[in-house]
Short mmCIF file of C-alpha atoms in Angstrom, two decimals:
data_model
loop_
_atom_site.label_atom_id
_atom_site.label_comp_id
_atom_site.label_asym_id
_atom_site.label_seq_id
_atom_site.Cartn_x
_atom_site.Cartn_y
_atom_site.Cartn_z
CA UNK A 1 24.20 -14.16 0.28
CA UNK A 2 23.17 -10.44 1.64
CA UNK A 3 23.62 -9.84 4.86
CA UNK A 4 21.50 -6.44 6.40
CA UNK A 5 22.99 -4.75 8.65
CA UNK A 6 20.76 -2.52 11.53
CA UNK A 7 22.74 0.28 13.53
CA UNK A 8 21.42 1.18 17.17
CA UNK A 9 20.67 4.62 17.40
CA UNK A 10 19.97 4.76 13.00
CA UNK A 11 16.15 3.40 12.84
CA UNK A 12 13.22 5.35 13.55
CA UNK A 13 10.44 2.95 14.28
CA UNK A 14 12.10 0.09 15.08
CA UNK A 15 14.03 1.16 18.01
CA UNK A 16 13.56 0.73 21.87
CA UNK A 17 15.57 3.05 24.17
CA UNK A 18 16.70 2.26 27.55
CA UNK A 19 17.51 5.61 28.90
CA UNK A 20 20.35 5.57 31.76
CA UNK A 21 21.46 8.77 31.77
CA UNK A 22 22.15 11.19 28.88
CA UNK A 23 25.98 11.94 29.30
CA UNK A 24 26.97 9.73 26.55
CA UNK A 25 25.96 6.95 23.98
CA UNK A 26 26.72 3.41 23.06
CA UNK A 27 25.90 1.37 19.73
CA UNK A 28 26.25 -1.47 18.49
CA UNK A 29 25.14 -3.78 15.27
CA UNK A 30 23.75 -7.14 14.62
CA UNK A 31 22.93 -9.05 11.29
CA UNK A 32 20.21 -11.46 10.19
CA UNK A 33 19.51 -13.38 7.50
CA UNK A 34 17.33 -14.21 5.98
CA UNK A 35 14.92 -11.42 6.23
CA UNK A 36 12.20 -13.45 4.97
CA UNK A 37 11.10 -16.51 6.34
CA UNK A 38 8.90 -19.11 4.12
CA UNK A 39 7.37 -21.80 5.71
CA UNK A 40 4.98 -24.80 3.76
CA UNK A 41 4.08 -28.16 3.70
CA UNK A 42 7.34 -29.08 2.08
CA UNK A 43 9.07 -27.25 4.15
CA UNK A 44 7.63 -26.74 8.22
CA UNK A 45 10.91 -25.58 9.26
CA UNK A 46 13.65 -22.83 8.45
CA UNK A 47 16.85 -21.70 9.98
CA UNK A 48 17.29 -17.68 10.66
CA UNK A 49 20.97 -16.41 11.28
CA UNK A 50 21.95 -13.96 13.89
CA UNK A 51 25.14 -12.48 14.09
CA UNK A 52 26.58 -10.21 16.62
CA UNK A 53 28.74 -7.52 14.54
CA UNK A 54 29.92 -5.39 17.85
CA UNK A 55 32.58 -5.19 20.18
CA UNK A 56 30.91 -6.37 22.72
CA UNK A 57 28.76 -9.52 23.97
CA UNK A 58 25.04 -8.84 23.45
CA UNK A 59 21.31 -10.49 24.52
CA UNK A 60 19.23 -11.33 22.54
CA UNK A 61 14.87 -12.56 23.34
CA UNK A 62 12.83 -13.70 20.55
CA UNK A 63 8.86 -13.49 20.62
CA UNK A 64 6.45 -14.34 17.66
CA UNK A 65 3.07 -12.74 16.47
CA UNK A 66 0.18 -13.07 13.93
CA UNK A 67 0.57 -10.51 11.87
CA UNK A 68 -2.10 -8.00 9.91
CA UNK A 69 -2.14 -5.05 8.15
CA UNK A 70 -4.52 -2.21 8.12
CA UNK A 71 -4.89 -0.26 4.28
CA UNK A 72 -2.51 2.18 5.14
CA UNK A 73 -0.17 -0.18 6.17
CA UNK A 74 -0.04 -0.05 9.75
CA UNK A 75 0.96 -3.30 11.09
CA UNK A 76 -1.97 -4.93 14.05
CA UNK A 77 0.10 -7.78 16.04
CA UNK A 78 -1.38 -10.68 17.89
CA UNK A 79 -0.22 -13.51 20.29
CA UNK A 80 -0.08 -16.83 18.40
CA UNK A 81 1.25 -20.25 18.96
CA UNK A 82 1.68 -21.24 15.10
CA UNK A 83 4.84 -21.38 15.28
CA UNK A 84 7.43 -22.88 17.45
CA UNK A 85 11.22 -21.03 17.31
CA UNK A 86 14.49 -22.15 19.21
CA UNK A 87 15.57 -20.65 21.12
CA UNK A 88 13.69 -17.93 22.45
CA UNK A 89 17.04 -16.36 24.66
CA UNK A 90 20.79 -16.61 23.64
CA UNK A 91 24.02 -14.56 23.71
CA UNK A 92 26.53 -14.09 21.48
CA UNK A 93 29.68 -13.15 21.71
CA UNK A 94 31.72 -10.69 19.61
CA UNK A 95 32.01 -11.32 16.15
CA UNK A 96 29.76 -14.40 16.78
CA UNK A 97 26.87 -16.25 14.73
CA UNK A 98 24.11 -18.43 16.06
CA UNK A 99 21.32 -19.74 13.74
CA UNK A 100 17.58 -20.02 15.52
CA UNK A 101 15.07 -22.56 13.94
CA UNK A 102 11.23 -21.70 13.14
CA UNK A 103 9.10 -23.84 12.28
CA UNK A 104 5.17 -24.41 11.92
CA UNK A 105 2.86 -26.33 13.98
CA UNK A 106 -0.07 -25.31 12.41
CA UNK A 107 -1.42 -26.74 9.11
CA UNK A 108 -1.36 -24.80 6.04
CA UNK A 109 -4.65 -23.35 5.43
CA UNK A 110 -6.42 -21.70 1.92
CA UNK A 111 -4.84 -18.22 2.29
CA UNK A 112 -1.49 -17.48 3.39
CA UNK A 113 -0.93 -17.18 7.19
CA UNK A 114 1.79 -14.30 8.09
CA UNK A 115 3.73 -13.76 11.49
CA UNK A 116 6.21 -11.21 12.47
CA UNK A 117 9.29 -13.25 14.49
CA UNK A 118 10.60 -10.77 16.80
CA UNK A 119 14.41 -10.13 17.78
CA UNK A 120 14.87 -7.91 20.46
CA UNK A 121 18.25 -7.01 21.93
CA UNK A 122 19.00 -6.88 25.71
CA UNK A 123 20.60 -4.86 28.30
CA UNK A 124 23.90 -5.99 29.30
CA UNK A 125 24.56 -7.72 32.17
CA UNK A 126 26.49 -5.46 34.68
CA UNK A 127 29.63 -7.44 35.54
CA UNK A 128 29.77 -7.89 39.47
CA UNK A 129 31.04 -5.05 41.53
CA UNK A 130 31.03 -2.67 38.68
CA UNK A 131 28.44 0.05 40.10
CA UNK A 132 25.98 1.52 37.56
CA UNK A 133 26.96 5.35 37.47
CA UNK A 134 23.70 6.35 35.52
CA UNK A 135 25.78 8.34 32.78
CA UNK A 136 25.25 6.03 29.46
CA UNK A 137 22.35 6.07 27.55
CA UNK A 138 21.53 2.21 25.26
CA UNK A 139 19.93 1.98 22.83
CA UNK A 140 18.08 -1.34 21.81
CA UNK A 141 17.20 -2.67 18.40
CA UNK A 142 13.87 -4.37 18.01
CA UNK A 143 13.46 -6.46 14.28
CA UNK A 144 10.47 -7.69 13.12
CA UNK A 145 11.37 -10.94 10.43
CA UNK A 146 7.84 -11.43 7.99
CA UNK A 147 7.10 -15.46 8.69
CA UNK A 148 4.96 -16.67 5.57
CA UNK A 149 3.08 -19.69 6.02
CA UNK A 150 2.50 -20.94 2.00
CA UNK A 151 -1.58 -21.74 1.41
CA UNK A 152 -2.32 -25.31 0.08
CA UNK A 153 -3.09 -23.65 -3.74
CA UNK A 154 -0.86 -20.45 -3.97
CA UNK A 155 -2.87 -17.71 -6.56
CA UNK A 156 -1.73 -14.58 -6.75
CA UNK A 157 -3.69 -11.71 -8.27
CA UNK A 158 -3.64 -7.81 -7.87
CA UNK A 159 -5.31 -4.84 -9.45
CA UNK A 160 -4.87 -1.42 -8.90
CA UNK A 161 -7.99 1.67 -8.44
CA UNK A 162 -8.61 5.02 -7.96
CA UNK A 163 -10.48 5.72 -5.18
CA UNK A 164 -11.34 8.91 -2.95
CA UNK A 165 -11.40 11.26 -5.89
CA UNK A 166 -12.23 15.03 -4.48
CA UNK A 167 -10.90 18.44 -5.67
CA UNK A 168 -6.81 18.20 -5.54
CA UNK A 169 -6.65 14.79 -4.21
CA UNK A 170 -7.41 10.91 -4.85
CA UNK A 171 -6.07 7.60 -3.59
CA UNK A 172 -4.57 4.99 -5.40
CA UNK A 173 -5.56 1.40 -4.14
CA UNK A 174 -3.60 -1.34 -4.94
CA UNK A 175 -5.69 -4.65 -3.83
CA UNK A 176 -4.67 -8.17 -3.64
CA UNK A 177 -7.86 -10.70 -4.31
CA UNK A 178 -5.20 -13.28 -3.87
CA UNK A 179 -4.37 -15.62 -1.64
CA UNK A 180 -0.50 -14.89 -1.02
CA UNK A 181 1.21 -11.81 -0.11
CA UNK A 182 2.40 -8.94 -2.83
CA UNK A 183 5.98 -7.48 -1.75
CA UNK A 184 5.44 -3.57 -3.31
CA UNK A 185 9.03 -2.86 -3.77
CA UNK A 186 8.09 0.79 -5.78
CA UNK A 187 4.87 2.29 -6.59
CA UNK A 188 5.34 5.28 -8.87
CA UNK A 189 2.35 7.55 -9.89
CA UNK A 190 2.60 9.72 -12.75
CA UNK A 191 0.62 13.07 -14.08
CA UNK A 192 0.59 13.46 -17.96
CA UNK A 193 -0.88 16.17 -19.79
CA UNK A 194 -0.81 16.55 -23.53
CA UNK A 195 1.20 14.69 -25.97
CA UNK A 196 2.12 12.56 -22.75
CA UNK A 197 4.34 15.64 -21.40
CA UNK A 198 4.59 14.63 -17.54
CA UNK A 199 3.18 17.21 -15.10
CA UNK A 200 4.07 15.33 -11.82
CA UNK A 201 5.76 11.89 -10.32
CA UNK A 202 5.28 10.73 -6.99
CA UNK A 203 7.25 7.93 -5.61
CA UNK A 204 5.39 6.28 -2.81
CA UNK A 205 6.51 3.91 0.04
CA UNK A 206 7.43 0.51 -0.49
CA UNK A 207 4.63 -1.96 1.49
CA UNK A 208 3.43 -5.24 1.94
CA UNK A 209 -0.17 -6.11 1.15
CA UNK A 210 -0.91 -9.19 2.52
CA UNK A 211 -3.92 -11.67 1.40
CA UNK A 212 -7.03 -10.46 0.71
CA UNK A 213 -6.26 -6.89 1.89
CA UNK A 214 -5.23 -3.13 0.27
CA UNK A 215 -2.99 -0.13 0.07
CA UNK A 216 -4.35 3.05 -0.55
CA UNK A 217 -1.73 5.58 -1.10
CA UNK A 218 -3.11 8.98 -0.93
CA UNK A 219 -1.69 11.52 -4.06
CA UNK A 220 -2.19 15.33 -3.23
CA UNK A 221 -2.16 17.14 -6.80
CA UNK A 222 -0.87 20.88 -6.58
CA UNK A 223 -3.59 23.59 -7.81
CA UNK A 224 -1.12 24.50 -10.31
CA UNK A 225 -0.47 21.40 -12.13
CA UNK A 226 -3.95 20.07 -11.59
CA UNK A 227 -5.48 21.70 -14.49
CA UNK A 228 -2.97 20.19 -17.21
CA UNK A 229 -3.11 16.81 -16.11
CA UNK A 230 -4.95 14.27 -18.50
CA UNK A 231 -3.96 10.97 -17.37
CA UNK A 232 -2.40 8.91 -14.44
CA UNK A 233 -0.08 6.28 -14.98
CA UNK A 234 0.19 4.08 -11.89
CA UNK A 235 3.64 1.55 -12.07
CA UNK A 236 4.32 -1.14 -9.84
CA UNK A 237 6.90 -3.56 -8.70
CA UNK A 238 6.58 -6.77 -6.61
CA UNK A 239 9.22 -9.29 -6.11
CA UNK A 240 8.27 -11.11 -9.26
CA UNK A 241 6.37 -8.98 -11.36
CA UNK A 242 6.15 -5.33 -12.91
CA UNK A 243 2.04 -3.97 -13.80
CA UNK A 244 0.88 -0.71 -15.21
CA UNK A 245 -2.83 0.89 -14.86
CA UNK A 246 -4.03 3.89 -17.18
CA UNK A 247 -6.04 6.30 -16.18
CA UNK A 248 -8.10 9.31 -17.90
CA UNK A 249 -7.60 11.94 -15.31
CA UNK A 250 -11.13 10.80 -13.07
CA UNK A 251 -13.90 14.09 -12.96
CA UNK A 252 -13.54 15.66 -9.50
CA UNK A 253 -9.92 15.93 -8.93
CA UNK A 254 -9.04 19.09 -11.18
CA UNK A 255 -12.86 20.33 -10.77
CA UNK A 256 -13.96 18.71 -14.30
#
């Protein structure tokens, strides 16, 4: 079992700040697992784990969206009442675990459904009498757990395309025709020129792309290293699965 642990004050992007102040700075930790949540038929319900790794007691509140994804991978969130969770406030003490329950109320449909469950820490309760001196700044994790709710027939299918090709630049789309979600762990892009000598390697972000949708990654090629590329080698890893595309190096980029 692998536990993930998230630092206040350590992730960009997934961070709320309560600013009190800006004399000095508490953190704390909390763990969940899973950090995947798959929900079916066969199985309408899961159990998440939270843990509370600090010093100190913590809040937590728990929300749920409908979850999409643009091509460039910016998430678009929605209310939803798919899913049901329990329960939606608790504390924990130090050092303690409490396990939340989601579940589905929705049937499963042809494509894959996919939610974001939301854990969102708290301010701390000031204890009575204990005046609020405005000289600590808090900062509050906000985790967003993937929900996938299974389709009736799971098919998964992918390809991968050049698109965008102008002088210096192109964009490398990886598209899922399926009807479940591909989990891009690496996407590597590689220049070769002759006898396969490599020119360039790019190493993109990892990404989701959920059913139906894209990725485009967007490759910027260097003037001098254009001209001695011949072909692009596009690798990719899911969770279950490693795919190669070819390509001869597309007219346009290096002003063929």
């Amino acid at each position: 079992m692998i536990l993930l642990r998230w630092r206040l004050g350590v992730l960009p992007g997934l961070l709320l700040v309560l600013a009190l102040g800006a004399l000095a700075a508490e953190a704390g930790s909390f763990t969940v697992y899973p950090t995947q949540v798959h929900l079916s038929s066969r199985a309408p319900s899961s159990l998440v784990t939270l843990g509370n790794q600090g010093d100190e007691a913590a809040r937590f509140q728990l929300s749920v969206v409908s979850w999409e994804q643009s091509a460039r991978g910016e998430p678009h969130f929605t209310p939803t009442r798919d899913l049901v969770f329990f329960p939606p406030l608790l504390s924990l003490a130090p050092k303690a675990e409490r396990k939340i329950r989601v579940g589905k109320i929705t049937p499963c449909g042809a494509s894959e459904k996919t939610y974001r469950l939301f854990i969102e820490e708290l301010p701390p309760l000031r204890s009575p009498g204990r005046p609020d001196t405005g000289t600590h700044v808090r900062t509050l994790t906000r985790f967003g757990i993937p929900v996938f709710l299974e389709p009736t027939k799971p098919a998964a299918k992918r390809n991968v395309e050049l698109t965008d090709i102008r002088p210096g630049h192109f964009s490398v789309a990886v598209r899922n025709p399926g009807n479940v979600h591909l989990h891009l762990h690496r996407v590597r892009i590689k220049g070769l020129g002759a006898a396969g000598v490599s020119v360039f390697e790019r190493e993109l972000a990892s990404s989701y792309v959920l059913a139906g949708g894209t990725r485009l990654y967007e490759v910027d090629v260097p003037p001098a290293e254009c001209p001695r590329v011949e072909r692009l080698e596009v690798d990719v890893t899911t969770d279950g699965d490693t795919f190669a595309e070819r390509f001869e190096a597309p007219a346009g980029v290096c002003g063929r």
